[in-house]
mmCIF file of C-alpha atoms in Angstrom:
data_model
loop_
_atom_site.group_PDB
_atom_site.id
_atom_site.type_symbol
_atom_site.label_atom_id
_atom_site.label_comp_id
_atom_site.label_asym_id
_atom_site.label_seq_id
_atom_site.Cartn_x
_atom_site.Cartn_y
_atom_site.Cartn_z
ATOM 1 C CA UNK A 1 142.520 -26.224 -47.852
ATOM 2 C CA UNK A 2 142.685 -28.473 -44.973
ATOM 3 C CA UNK A 3 144.630 -26.119 -42.851
ATOM 4 C CA UNK A 4 141.893 -23.551 -43.207
ATOM 5 C CA UNK A 5 139.185 -26.301 -42.254
ATOM 6 C CA UNK A 6 141.405 -27.201 -39.375
ATOM 7 C CA UNK A 7 141.809 -23.769 -38.103
ATOM 8 C CA UNK A 8 137.896 -22.677 -38.216
ATOM 9 C CA UNK A 9 136.886 -26.210 -36.520
ATOM 10 C CA UNK A 10 139.634 -25.828 -33.537
ATOM 11 C CA UNK A 11 138.303 -22.651 -32.880
ATOM 12 C CA UNK A 12 134.638 -23.398 -33.087
ATOM 13 C CA UNK A 13 135.420 -26.682 -30.803
ATOM 14 C CA UNK A 14 137.923 -24.718 -28.431
ATOM 15 C CA UNK A 15 135.015 -21.759 -27.867
ATOM 16 C CA UNK A 16 132.369 -24.464 -27.068
ATOM 17 C CA UNK A 17 134.561 -26.356 -24.925
ATOM 18 C CA UNK A 18 135.703 -23.065 -23.125
ATOM 19 C CA UNK A 19 132.166 -22.153 -22.689
ATOM 20 C CA UNK A 20 131.028 -25.381 -21.618
ATOM 21 C CA UNK A 21 133.788 -26.019 -18.857
ATOM 22 C CA UNK A 22 134.077 -22.425 -17.635
ATOM 23 C CA UNK A 23 130.564 -22.401 -16.221
ATOM 24 C CA UNK A 24 130.428 -25.988 -14.816
ATOM 25 C CA UNK A 25 131.260 -28.023 -11.809
ATOM 26 C CA UNK A 26 134.317 -29.984 -11.986
ATOM 27 C CA UNK A 27 132.554 -33.464 -12.132
ATOM 28 C CA UNK A 28 130.676 -32.345 -15.524
ATOM 29 C CA UNK A 29 133.595 -30.858 -16.710
ATOM 30 C CA UNK A 30 135.429 -34.329 -16.149
ATOM 31 C CA UNK A 31 132.503 -35.570 -18.204
ATOM 32 C CA UNK A 32 133.016 -33.169 -21.068
ATOM 33 C CA UNK A 33 136.611 -34.194 -20.786
ATOM 34 C CA UNK A 34 136.081 -37.866 -21.519
ATOM 35 C CA UNK A 35 133.498 -37.063 -24.216
ATOM 36 C CA UNK A 36 136.167 -35.049 -26.182
ATOM 37 C CA UNK A 37 138.662 -37.818 -25.705
ATOM 38 C CA UNK A 38 136.150 -40.399 -26.742
ATOM 39 C CA UNK A 39 135.262 -38.284 -30.057
ATOM 40 C CA UNK A 40 138.817 -38.389 -30.656
ATOM 41 C CA UNK A 41 139.236 -41.780 -30.508
ATOM 42 C CA UNK A 42 136.180 -42.837 -32.556
ATOM 43 C CA UNK A 43 136.778 -40.494 -35.088
ATOM 44 C CA UNK A 44 140.413 -42.247 -35.626
ATOM 45 C CA UNK A 45 138.506 -45.686 -35.531
ATOM 46 C CA UNK A 46 136.236 -44.448 -38.405
ATOM 47 C CA UNK A 47 139.310 -43.205 -40.556
ATOM 48 C CA UNK A 48 141.322 -46.516 -40.079
ATOM 49 C CA UNK A 49 138.598 -48.297 -40.890
ATOM 50 C CA UNK A 50 137.648 -46.732 -44.066
ATOM 51 C CA UNK A 51 141.219 -47.136 -45.291
ATOM 52 C CA UNK A 52 141.293 -50.924 -44.264
ATOM 53 C CA UNK A 53 137.834 -51.541 -45.455
ATOM 54 C CA UNK A 54 136.831 -53.464 -48.853
ATOM 55 C CA UNK A 55 133.874 -51.806 -51.320
ATOM 56 C CA UNK A 56 132.859 -55.358 -52.122
ATOM 57 C CA UNK A 57 130.271 -55.856 -49.495
ATOM 58 C CA UNK A 58 128.642 -52.016 -49.916
ATOM 59 C CA UNK A 59 128.078 -52.733 -53.374
ATOM 60 C CA UNK A 60 125.871 -55.717 -52.589
ATOM 61 C CA UNK A 61 124.163 -53.866 -49.691
ATOM 62 C CA UNK A 62 123.347 -50.958 -52.238
ATOM 63 C CA UNK A 63 122.054 -53.198 -54.984
ATOM 64 C CA UNK A 64 119.410 -54.140 -52.211
ATOM 65 C CA UNK A 65 119.013 -50.640 -51.060
ATOM 66 C CA UNK A 66 120.315 -51.049 -47.794
ATOM 67 C CA UNK A 67 120.036 -47.425 -45.783
ATOM 68 C CA UNK A 68 123.517 -46.509 -45.631
ATOM 69 C CA UNK A 69 125.367 -48.389 -47.962
ATOM 70 C CA UNK A 70 125.789 -45.863 -50.213
ATOM 71 C CA UNK A 71 127.544 -43.591 -48.003
ATOM 72 C CA UNK A 72 129.646 -46.384 -47.026
ATOM 73 C CA UNK A 73 130.655 -46.567 -50.506
ATOM 74 C CA UNK A 74 131.439 -42.503 -50.635
ATOM 75 C CA UNK A 75 133.668 -42.984 -47.337
ATOM 76 C CA UNK A 76 135.786 -45.988 -48.658
ATOM 77 C CA UNK A 77 135.901 -44.657 -52.159
ATOM 78 C CA UNK A 78 137.325 -41.120 -50.359
ATOM 79 C CA UNK A 79 139.215 -43.186 -48.187
ATOM 80 C CA UNK A 80 141.979 -40.585 -48.189
ATOM 81 C CA UNK A 81 140.392 -37.451 -47.624
ATOM 82 C CA UNK A 82 137.986 -39.058 -45.329
ATOM 83 C CA UNK A 83 141.086 -40.869 -43.208
ATOM 84 C CA UNK A 84 142.634 -37.402 -43.204
ATOM 85 C CA UNK A 85 139.955 -35.396 -41.594
ATOM 86 C CA UNK A 86 139.174 -37.987 -39.484
ATOM 87 C CA UNK A 87 142.518 -39.094 -37.852
ATOM 88 C CA UNK A 88 144.307 -35.534 -38.415
ATOM 89 C CA UNK A 89 141.725 -33.154 -38.379
ATOM 90 C CA UNK A 90 139.079 -34.265 -35.842
ATOM 91 C CA UNK A 91 141.692 -36.524 -33.607
ATOM 92 C CA UNK A 92 144.321 -34.022 -33.627
ATOM 93 C CA UNK A 93 141.689 -30.995 -32.425
ATOM 94 C CA UNK A 94 140.444 -33.286 -30.010
ATOM 95 C CA UNK A 95 143.806 -33.916 -28.600
ATOM 96 C CA UNK A 96 144.644 -30.217 -28.146
ATOM 97 C CA UNK A 97 141.215 -29.535 -26.739
ATOM 98 C CA UNK A 98 141.556 -32.693 -23.872
ATOM 99 C CA UNK A 99 144.682 -31.429 -22.792
ATOM 100 C CA UNK A 100 143.385 -27.693 -22.517
ATOM 101 C CA UNK A 101 140.076 -29.384 -20.908
ATOM 102 C CA UNK A 102 142.545 -31.256 -18.414
ATOM 103 C CA UNK A 103 144.276 -27.889 -17.522
ATOM 104 C CA UNK A 104 140.689 -25.858 -17.092
ATOM 105 C CA UNK A 105 139.867 -28.521 -14.341
ATOM 106 C CA UNK A 106 142.977 -28.449 -12.950
ATOM 107 C CA UNK A 107 142.548 -24.516 -12.384
ATOM 108 C CA UNK A 108 138.628 -25.045 -11.349
ATOM 109 C CA UNK A 109 139.648 -27.396 -8.668
ATOM 110 C CA UNK A 110 139.240 -26.016 -4.781
ATOM 111 C CA UNK A 111 142.563 -25.947 -2.759
ATOM 112 C CA UNK A 112 140.695 -27.050 0.064
ATOM 113 C CA UNK A 113 139.391 -30.793 -1.437
ATOM 114 C CA UNK A 114 142.645 -31.310 -3.263
ATOM 115 C CA UNK A 115 145.683 -30.200 -1.157
ATOM 116 C CA UNK A 116 148.109 -31.218 -3.760
ATOM 117 C CA UNK A 117 150.043 -28.681 -5.448
ATOM 118 C CA UNK A 118 148.449 -27.496 -8.588
ATOM 119 C CA UNK A 119 151.741 -28.974 -10.353
ATOM 120 C CA UNK A 120 151.409 -32.548 -9.170
ATOM 121 C CA UNK A 121 147.488 -32.488 -10.504
ATOM 122 C CA UNK A 122 148.735 -31.134 -13.208
ATOM 123 C CA UNK A 123 151.151 -33.768 -14.019
ATOM 124 C CA UNK A 124 148.621 -36.207 -13.113
ATOM 125 C CA UNK A 125 145.739 -34.915 -15.494
ATOM 126 C CA UNK A 126 148.449 -34.445 -18.265
ATOM 127 C CA UNK A 127 149.097 -38.589 -17.454
ATOM 128 C CA UNK A 128 145.456 -39.567 -17.663
ATOM 129 C CA UNK A 129 144.571 -37.481 -20.658
ATOM 130 C CA UNK A 130 147.483 -38.708 -22.677
ATOM 131 C CA UNK A 131 147.089 -42.447 -21.678
ATOM 132 C CA UNK A 132 143.464 -42.415 -22.585
ATOM 133 C CA UNK A 133 143.972 -40.883 -25.379
ATOM 134 C CA UNK A 134 146.717 -42.963 -26.772
ATOM 135 C CA UNK A 135 145.722 -46.274 -25.374
ATOM 136 C CA UNK A 136 142.147 -45.587 -26.677
ATOM 137 C CA UNK A 137 143.722 -44.944 -29.953
ATOM 138 C CA UNK A 138 145.483 -47.907 -29.729
ATOM 139 C CA UNK A 139 142.695 -50.093 -29.063
ATOM 140 C CA UNK A 140 140.582 -48.518 -31.509
ATOM 141 C CA UNK A 141 143.005 -49.339 -34.279
ATOM 142 C CA UNK A 142 142.841 -52.793 -33.673
ATOM 143 C CA UNK A 143 138.870 -52.938 -33.630
ATOM 144 C CA UNK A 144 138.964 -50.858 -36.617
ATOM 145 C CA UNK A 145 140.868 -53.221 -38.616
ATOM 146 C CA UNK A 146 139.174 -56.197 -37.519
ATOM 147 C CA UNK A 147 135.690 -54.472 -37.923
ATOM 148 C CA UNK A 148 136.402 -52.320 -40.491
ATOM 149 C CA UNK A 149 132.932 -53.108 -42.764
ATOM 150 C CA UNK A 150 130.710 -53.133 -39.616
ATOM 151 C CA UNK A 151 132.341 -49.563 -38.898
ATOM 152 C CA UNK A 152 132.172 -48.069 -42.271
ATOM 153 C CA UNK A 153 128.512 -49.545 -42.688
ATOM 154 C CA UNK A 154 127.449 -47.676 -39.412
ATOM 155 C CA UNK A 155 129.136 -44.454 -40.272
ATOM 156 C CA UNK A 156 127.110 -44.499 -43.555
ATOM 157 C CA UNK A 157 123.873 -45.175 -41.714
ATOM 158 C CA UNK A 158 124.628 -42.134 -39.951
ATOM 159 C CA UNK A 159 125.529 -40.077 -42.806
ATOM 160 C CA UNK A 160 122.130 -41.082 -44.488
ATOM 161 C CA UNK A 161 120.392 -40.537 -41.244
ATOM 162 C CA UNK A 162 121.986 -36.862 -41.532
ATOM 163 C CA UNK A 163 121.320 -36.641 -45.011
ATOM 164 C CA UNK A 164 117.269 -37.896 -44.775
ATOM 165 C CA UNK A 165 116.484 -36.217 -41.289
ATOM 166 C CA UNK A 166 118.577 -32.938 -41.214
ATOM 167 C CA UNK A 167 119.262 -32.726 -44.866
ATOM 168 C CA UNK A 168 123.135 -32.188 -44.129
ATOM 169 C CA UNK A 169 125.064 -34.232 -47.190
ATOM 170 C CA UNK A 170 128.599 -34.504 -45.937
ATOM 171 C CA UNK A 171 129.877 -36.184 -48.506
ATOM 172 C CA UNK A 172 128.524 -35.126 -51.919
ATOM 173 C CA UNK A 173 127.622 -37.874 -54.865
ATOM 174 C CA UNK A 174 129.140 -36.843 -57.657
ATOM 175 C CA UNK A 175 127.357 -39.324 -59.897
ATOM 176 C CA UNK A 176 124.027 -38.106 -58.300
ATOM 177 C CA UNK A 177 124.601 -34.894 -59.053
ATOM 178 C CA UNK A 178 125.515 -35.193 -62.519
ATOM 179 C CA UNK A 179 122.515 -36.629 -63.167
ATOM 180 C CA UNK A 180 120.450 -34.055 -61.841
ATOM 181 C CA UNK A 181 122.613 -31.543 -64.436
ATOM 182 C CA UNK A 182 121.464 -33.364 -67.377
#
């Protein structure tokens, strides 16, 4: 099932990135590349934070009806699938798409402004993308472990916002659904 999700999610992100990058200036394309890398790093941070977080503080928050606490509980209870999705699906897709975006930027660069060969530019861009991705994920993992409760709570608040404002339920609450069936 995860392979099917990955396939379709990768296609959607790839098509969106291609459409955006194809018709934009090099500088804006570079900005889009940085956003793709940031999303991959942020996704990894959430995936690590969910696996290293304790559920206890969120139960206390949920008892006090703090917005997002119930979603934080669901994230921690489903740490395996959430981490798998964040780290392996979204993180890896962003890594692949950022490489493609880097290559697309190289192809867009006019030869007059950058007299270096495309080969040299490709090597430099590959190093740049890899260093930002690996460095960002390395720093992000330390942050995720040290501040896991804060990160999971913010992710829970974001999911709560999606549910309240846009009526999008990312993680269904099985307990609530059972009560509705009665």
